[in-house]
Amino acid sequence: MLQQSRLKKREERTLEDWVPEDCHGLNFFEIDQSLQDVMEIYLPEDLREHMRPVFQNLGEIAGNRLDELSRIADRHIPVLHPRDARGRDREWIEFHPAYREMEKIAYGDFGIHCMSHKAGVHGWPEKMPPMAKYIFTYLFTQSEFGLMCPISVTDTSYGLLAKHGPKEAIDKFGWQMLSQDMDEIHMGAQFMTEKVGGSEVANLEVTAKNEDGVWRLYGDKWFCSCADAEVALVLARPEGAPAGNRGLAIFAVPRHLENGDRNGYRIVRLKDKMGTKSMASGEIIFDGAIGYPFGDVGAKPNPGLRQMMDQVVMSRLSHGVRAAGMMRRCLNEALMVAQNREVFDQEILKKPLMRRQLLKLMLPTEQALSMMMHVATQLYKSDQGDKEAEVLNRILTPLLKFRACRDNVEVAGGALEVRGGCGFIEDWVNPKLVRDAYTGLLWEGTSNINALDITTRAVAKARAHLPLAEDLKARLDKADGVPGQYSGELSGLIDRARDFAEEVADTQNETLARQASNALYHATTATLFAIEGAALGAVDKDARRLLLSRLVIDSKLKPFDPLRQGEGRFEVEAGNCLLSGKKVTLERASDLLSL
């Protein structure tokens, strides 16, 4: 929660004092009590205490210098120079110095791209667990969203290269992808999309030809983010391979060859995007570019698409985390206005309708935070060989991507509205937050694609909804402090969400795929909230997440009659607690649940 109102007395205010400040200048870690609370739940104590000063440092930078640089880079977008002075097709992309300084912060100072792949980053003796790494993403994205794409793709590209890629490519440039030296680092990219196929990759036509023992790529890629990357993983069809998904293979394509010459591809245009303006996305033509193949490209079927999906899944998780961070910034901006703007002789925070709207921004923000930490924990267990966690993440990851990215759009728009007319002016951060929020709906699959992935694959094929429900109910049974009657209500809703998703999947009712996905997401987050709130309250910390759990049930999982007054005593009392900034005891939260 932000600090309380900083409004001066009316007689002491200048005209400028009537315009509320934004969150620039604050420490984004220190003001985020929710993050600090869930860290108590999801991070082991030694990791949590070791990383706390690092998170605090990033929070200070995110709220100050990074925020400043991000706004500059958003106004000074990348410029493509197609030829050099002698007329050669050796294009290069010019970035504003603000963008380069942000790269130094992300890659050089904090090593967000490499901390999951090598030990010793920030003095931690092992590779950084996902629960800690995604907090870096969450804090960084509250100021800069565009650069997080190259950071994430460098991270996931190296992971894919190390897992499936050719040893020759790893030896040549893998080590540089993990470097924090800005003079030697190789940033990564993933080039998949073509004019003939976005989500339907079976139509891809970029071709790989084996010429004198060297694989070379030919054709056009239509949307290539991180267009200036030094290493791109490219999905292509080897000459003679079968049509459809079965014929696709991955090639690691360096931007420069060993002798320093440019590889055989060029960037022909940069995209003039609605959001993520700081980062360069472009169209690329491959004209004999040398690529290093993943595995046996002659295999039938080729595992290329299945391998690439490993990276897509990790990118989807990253997008969910980014949405969580962006929603937190939006919520904080809305609270800053509500606490520091006065109308009709009263802070607007005290207006009943405004309080209700703020709760509508708070709830999805907190849902995404809990979900991202839970998914990251399951990912860590999966990396340790836990097969049940692997199955759980098969459904949890697309659930997070699907719902958090959609909620981000609503929260960004709602925060802009709270700021009012100023929120529509580019001097403020809100327009940038709104533009960037829409990116998450498109990258790594639209909402429809993710909802269908949940119902037609994660549920219908992997049957992952069954262990998901079992895991949630087992956690509830073991949780101390969740009132018995409320725990029973949650358990029943978990069963209903599970059964509904199964029915939608088994009847192949695609029109209800989103509804089924929503049900699973809300049942999961309501359960996580209850467990978290009870655990924190039991050690005399803030139990407010129990109240958020009930709000999810009341607003997302119960029927609503639009022609009846729906606000009850619980919503009013819970809102008073959640917006007060004061600790909610477990006893108080339990009492309110009975209303």
PDB file of C-alpha atoms in Angstrom, residues 20 29 127 181 231 243 254 268 334 342 411 489:
ATOM      1  CA  PRO A  20      -1.700  14.678  -7.915  1.00  0.00           C
ATOM      2  CA  PHE A  29       9.816  -2.707  -3.757  1.00  0.00           C
ATOM      3  CA  LYS A 127      21.359 -20.877 -10.205  1.00  0.00           C
ATOM      4  CA  ASP A 181      29.803  -7.704 -20.105  1.00  0.00           C
ATOM      5  CA  VAL A 231      21.565 -14.982 -31.947  1.00  0.00           C
ATOM      6  CA  ALA A 243       4.296 -30.158 -44.967  1.00  0.00           C
ATOM      7  CA  PRO A 254      24.029 -15.791 -35.602  1.00  0.00           C
ATOM      8  CA  VAL A 268      14.033  -4.572 -44.318  1.00  0.00           C
ATOM      9  CA  ALA A 334      -4.568   4.939  -9.211  1.00  0.00           C
ATOM     10  CA  GLU A 342      -9.721  16.192  -3.450  1.00  0.00           C
ATOM     11  CA  VAL A 411      -6.525  -2.364 -15.007  1.00  0.00           C
ATOM     12  CA  GLU A 489     -17.123 -23.672   0.111  1.00  0.00           C
TER      13      GLU A 489
END
